[in-house]
Amino acid sequence: MTALAHETLEAAMPKVTTPPSDLDDVLWQAWKAMELPESYQAEIVEGFIEVSPTGRYSHGRTANRLRRALDRELDGSGFSAYQDMDVIHGRKVWIPDVFVAPEDGEEHVAEGGLGIDAAAVHLVAEVVSPDADSRARDRERKRRAYARAGIPVYVIVDDHQGHGSVTVLSDPVPGEARYASETTVPYGTAVTVPEGPAKGFTIDESITGVPEADR
């Protein structure tokens, strides 16, 4: 995702004395009431509402390659790869570029149909966009948020680290907001998903494209 703007409570936060749960409810109600221009989306990440436009062509192409490849891998397993859907954890909301959840997920629908419960999500993937805030969100803030939610696998496809890299994070430690296992490889080196419905799925140049140096 490419972050254009933040709608945050950052300026007010030092003055706020209400409990965090109350702040979560305020953010949740504000998020539900938002009316965004077409091609924008909003998430609640680590206590802020983050508004960003949908991704540019190269971003969307990589995300679609990943989703289609995952769907082929998951065919007949009872799981599917999804895009453009809210993943909800308590009063937090994320829109991963791709995620894996049950194919028939009606029992996991959250908040009256607003999205799917994070507890049903087995893998999330983000394709990093070039601006600094998007890089920080996908590499740091969402890494912590997905770990806190206990999502088993987080894949980061990063066109802007070196000549391109893929990071596969697993074994979340929710209480510490971290993943215990991490593998990072450069574009051109295949890496596999270590667990879950997509275990053994390979991410390689058919998804990432060739390293930047070879373009």
Short mmCIF file of C-alpha atoms in Angstrom, two decimals:
data_model
loop_
_atom_site.label_atom_id
_atom_site.label_comp_id
_atom_site.label_asym_id
_atom_site.label_seq_id
_atom_site.Cartn_x
_atom_site.Cartn_y
_atom_site.Cartn_z
CA MET A 1 0.00 0.00 0.00
CA THR A 2 1.12 3.56 -0.68
CA ALA A 3 0.42 5.89 2.22
CA LEU A 4 -0.71 9.35 1.14
CA ALA A 5 -1.98 10.61 4.45
CA HIS A 6 -2.53 9.76 8.06
CA GLU A 7 -5.73 10.58 9.85
CA THR A 8 -4.41 10.18 13.37
CA LEU A 9 -4.92 11.33 16.91
CA GLU A 10 -1.18 11.85 17.28
CA ALA A 11 -1.37 15.46 18.42
CA ALA A 12 -3.99 14.69 21.02
CA MET A 13 -2.52 11.46 22.34
CA PRO A 14 -0.20 12.96 25.00
CA LYS A 15 -3.16 14.81 26.54
CA VAL A 16 -5.55 11.84 26.58
CA THR A 17 -6.20 10.19 29.93
CA THR A 18 -8.94 7.77 28.91
CA PRO A 19 -8.11 4.06 28.97
CA PRO A 20 -6.74 2.51 25.78
CA SER A 21 -9.91 0.44 25.35
CA ASP A 22 -11.95 3.66 25.18
CA LEU A 23 -9.56 5.08 22.60
CA ASP A 24 -9.94 1.90 20.59
CA ASP A 25 -13.70 2.38 20.61
CA VAL A 26 -13.35 6.02 19.49
CA LEU A 27 -11.11 4.99 16.61
CA TRP A 28 -13.45 2.14 15.72
CA GLN A 29 -16.50 4.40 15.54
CA ALA A 30 -14.56 7.00 13.55
CA TRP A 31 -13.37 4.34 11.11
CA LYS A 32 -16.90 3.03 10.59
CA ALA A 33 -18.19 6.56 9.93
CA MET A 34 -15.55 7.47 7.36
CA GLU A 35 -16.61 8.20 3.79
CA LEU A 36 -13.51 7.96 1.65
CA PRO A 37 -13.00 9.05 -1.95
CA GLU A 38 -12.92 6.27 -4.50
CA SER A 39 -9.62 4.35 -4.58
CA TYR A 40 -8.76 5.12 -0.94
CA GLN A 41 -8.87 2.80 2.02
CA ALA A 42 -8.52 3.12 5.78
CA GLU A 43 -7.02 0.81 8.38
CA ILE A 44 -6.56 0.98 12.15
CA VAL A 45 -2.91 0.17 12.86
CA GLU A 46 -1.34 0.55 16.31
CA GLY A 47 -3.75 3.20 17.55
CA PHE A 48 -4.04 5.29 14.38
CA ILE A 49 -6.41 5.45 11.45
CA GLU A 50 -4.20 5.26 8.37
CA VAL A 51 -5.65 6.37 5.04
CA SER A 52 -3.91 5.35 1.83
CA PRO A 53 -4.69 5.05 -1.88
CA THR A 54 -4.82 1.72 -3.62
CA GLY A 55 -1.51 0.59 -5.02
CA ARG A 56 0.16 1.52 -8.28
CA TYR A 57 0.34 -0.87 -11.22
CA SER A 58 3.51 -2.76 -10.21
CA HIS A 59 2.17 -3.18 -6.69
CA GLY A 60 -1.15 -4.57 -7.90
CA ARG A 61 0.54 -6.85 -10.44
CA THR A 62 2.70 -8.49 -7.77
CA ALA A 63 -0.20 -8.87 -5.35
CA ASN A 64 -2.36 -10.44 -8.06
CA ARG A 65 0.40 -12.84 -9.08
CA LEU A 66 0.70 -13.92 -5.46
CA ARG A 67 -3.05 -14.34 -4.98
CA ARG A 68 -3.49 -16.37 -8.18
CA ALA A 69 -0.54 -18.61 -7.36
CA LEU A 70 -1.83 -19.20 -3.84
CA ASP A 71 -5.29 -20.04 -5.17
CA ARG A 72 -3.79 -22.66 -7.49
CA GLU A 73 -1.81 -24.10 -4.59
CA LEU A 74 -4.86 -24.14 -2.30
CA ASP A 75 -7.29 -25.61 -4.83
CA GLY A 76 -9.33 -28.35 -3.14
CA SER A 77 -7.90 -27.63 0.32
CA GLY A 78 -10.90 -25.75 1.69
CA PHE A 79 -8.90 -22.51 1.80
CA SER A 80 -8.64 -19.56 -0.58
CA ALA A 81 -6.53 -16.48 -1.14
CA TYR A 82 -8.34 -13.15 -0.74
CA GLN A 83 -7.81 -9.48 -1.55
CA ASP A 84 -9.69 -6.25 -0.82
CA MET A 85 -11.29 -7.43 2.41
CA ASP A 86 -11.05 -6.12 5.96
CA VAL A 87 -9.38 -8.35 8.53
CA ILE A 88 -10.65 -7.47 12.00
CA HIS A 89 -8.99 -8.13 15.35
CA GLY A 90 -10.83 -6.58 18.28
CA ARG A 91 -11.01 -2.92 17.32
CA LYS A 92 -8.15 -3.13 14.83
CA VAL A 93 -8.71 -3.28 11.06
CA TRP A 94 -6.24 -4.20 8.34
CA ILE A 95 -6.54 -4.69 4.60
CA PRO A 96 -3.70 -7.04 3.65
CA ASP A 97 -2.68 -7.14 0.01
CA VAL A 98 -3.34 -10.90 0.12
CA PHE A 99 -4.43 -13.28 2.85
CA VAL A 100 -5.39 -16.95 3.25
CA ALA A 101 -8.56 -18.00 5.07
CA PRO A 102 -11.25 -20.70 4.79
CA GLU A 103 -13.00 -20.80 1.44
CA ASP A 104 -16.39 -20.98 3.14
CA GLY A 105 -15.75 -18.47 5.87
CA GLU A 106 -19.26 -17.36 6.83
CA GLU A 107 -18.80 -18.53 10.42
CA HIS A 108 -15.78 -16.24 10.70
CA VAL A 109 -17.48 -13.07 9.46
CA ALA A 110 -16.89 -10.27 11.97
CA GLU A 111 -18.84 -7.23 13.08
CA GLY A 112 -22.04 -7.81 11.16
CA GLY A 113 -20.32 -8.44 7.87
CA LEU A 114 -17.62 -5.75 7.95
CA GLY A 115 -14.84 -8.26 7.45
CA ILE A 116 -13.32 -11.55 8.54
CA ASP A 117 -12.03 -12.34 12.02
CA ALA A 118 -8.23 -12.40 12.19
CA ALA A 119 -8.45 -15.70 14.08
CA ALA A 120 -9.49 -17.37 10.81
CA VAL A 121 -6.55 -15.95 8.84
CA HIS A 122 -3.59 -18.29 8.34
CA LEU A 123 -1.31 -16.10 6.23
CA VAL A 124 -1.09 -12.40 5.39
CA ALA A 125 1.09 -10.83 2.71
CA GLU A 126 2.02 -7.24 2.01
CA VAL A 127 3.71 -5.84 -1.09
CA VAL A 128 5.78 -2.87 0.05
CA SER A 129 5.25 0.46 -1.71
CA PRO A 130 8.08 2.94 -2.27
CA ASP A 131 7.29 5.82 0.09
CA ALA A 132 8.93 5.86 3.50
CA ASP A 133 5.73 5.64 5.52
CA SER A 134 4.47 2.59 3.60
CA ARG A 135 7.80 0.89 4.09
CA ALA A 136 7.67 1.54 7.84
CA ARG A 137 4.07 0.35 8.06
CA ASP A 138 4.61 -2.96 6.30
CA ARG A 139 8.07 -3.70 7.72
CA GLU A 140 7.46 -2.55 11.29
CA ARG A 141 3.95 -1.53 12.37
CA LYS A 142 2.04 -4.29 10.60
CA ARG A 143 4.70 -6.81 11.55
CA ARG A 144 3.98 -6.07 15.20
CA ALA A 145 0.21 -5.88 14.68
CA TYR A 146 -0.04 -9.21 12.85
CA ALA A 147 2.14 -10.87 15.48
CA ARG A 148 -0.06 -9.49 18.28
CA ALA A 149 -3.07 -11.00 16.52
CA GLY A 150 -1.35 -14.37 16.35
CA ILE A 151 -1.54 -14.63 12.56
CA PRO A 152 0.73 -17.63 11.85
CA VAL A 153 2.60 -16.44 8.74
CA TYR A 154 3.43 -12.95 7.46
CA VAL A 155 5.01 -12.57 4.02
CA ILE A 156 6.62 -9.27 2.98
CA VAL A 157 7.45 -8.80 -0.70
CA ASP A 158 9.77 -5.82 -0.71
CA ASP A 159 10.86 -4.31 -4.02
CA HIS A 160 12.73 -1.58 -2.15
CA GLN A 161 15.13 -3.52 0.07
CA GLY A 162 18.40 -4.04 -1.76
CA HIS A 163 17.54 -5.32 -5.23
CA GLY A 164 14.31 -6.78 -3.85
CA SER A 165 13.67 -9.26 -1.04
CA VAL A 166 11.03 -11.62 0.34
CA THR A 167 10.68 -12.07 4.09
CA VAL A 168 8.67 -14.94 5.57
CA LEU A 169 7.84 -14.55 9.26
CA SER A 170 6.30 -17.34 11.35
CA ASP A 171 5.83 -18.54 14.94
CA PRO A 172 4.11 -15.40 16.32
CA VAL A 173 4.63 -14.43 19.95
CA PRO A 174 1.52 -12.28 20.53
CA GLY A 175 2.47 -11.02 23.98
CA GLU A 176 5.76 -9.67 22.63
CA ALA A 177 4.41 -8.44 19.27
CA ARG A 178 7.04 -10.35 17.32
CA TYR A 179 7.62 -13.39 15.17
CA ALA A 180 10.12 -15.91 16.48
CA SER A 181 11.14 -17.22 13.06
CA GLU A 182 12.28 -15.12 10.11
CA THR A 183 13.71 -15.94 6.69
CA THR A 184 14.72 -13.22 4.22
CA VAL A 185 15.96 -13.98 0.72
CA PRO A 186 16.81 -11.74 -2.24
CA TYR A 187 14.74 -11.77 -5.39
CA GLY A 188 15.92 -14.66 -7.51
CA THR A 189 16.07 -17.03 -4.51
CA ALA A 190 12.98 -19.12 -3.81
CA VAL A 191 11.50 -19.26 -0.31
CA THR A 192 8.68 -21.46 0.96
CA VAL A 193 5.84 -20.97 3.42
CA PRO A 194 6.71 -23.07 6.50
CA GLU A 195 3.29 -23.92 7.91
CA GLY A 196 -0.48 -23.75 7.55
CA PRO A 197 -2.74 -24.44 4.56
CA ALA A 198 -0.13 -22.99 2.19
CA LYS A 199 2.77 -24.97 3.67
CA GLY A 200 5.36 -25.64 0.98
CA PHE A 201 4.10 -22.87 -1.30
CA THR A 202 7.08 -21.35 -3.10
CA ILE A 203 7.59 -17.62 -3.70
CA ASP A 204 10.02 -17.03 -6.55
CA GLU A 205 10.60 -14.84 -9.61
CA SER A 206 7.27 -15.89 -11.10
CA ILE A 207 5.72 -13.70 -8.40
CA THR A 208 8.36 -11.09 -7.58
CA GLY A 209 9.84 -10.57 -11.03
CA VAL A 210 13.59 -10.44 -11.53
CA PRO A 211 15.96 -8.56 -9.23
CA GLU A 212 16.13 -4.82 -9.86
CA ALA A 213 19.74 -5.11 -11.02
CA ASP A 214 18.64 -7.40 -13.87
CA ARG A 215 15.83 -5.19 -15.15
#
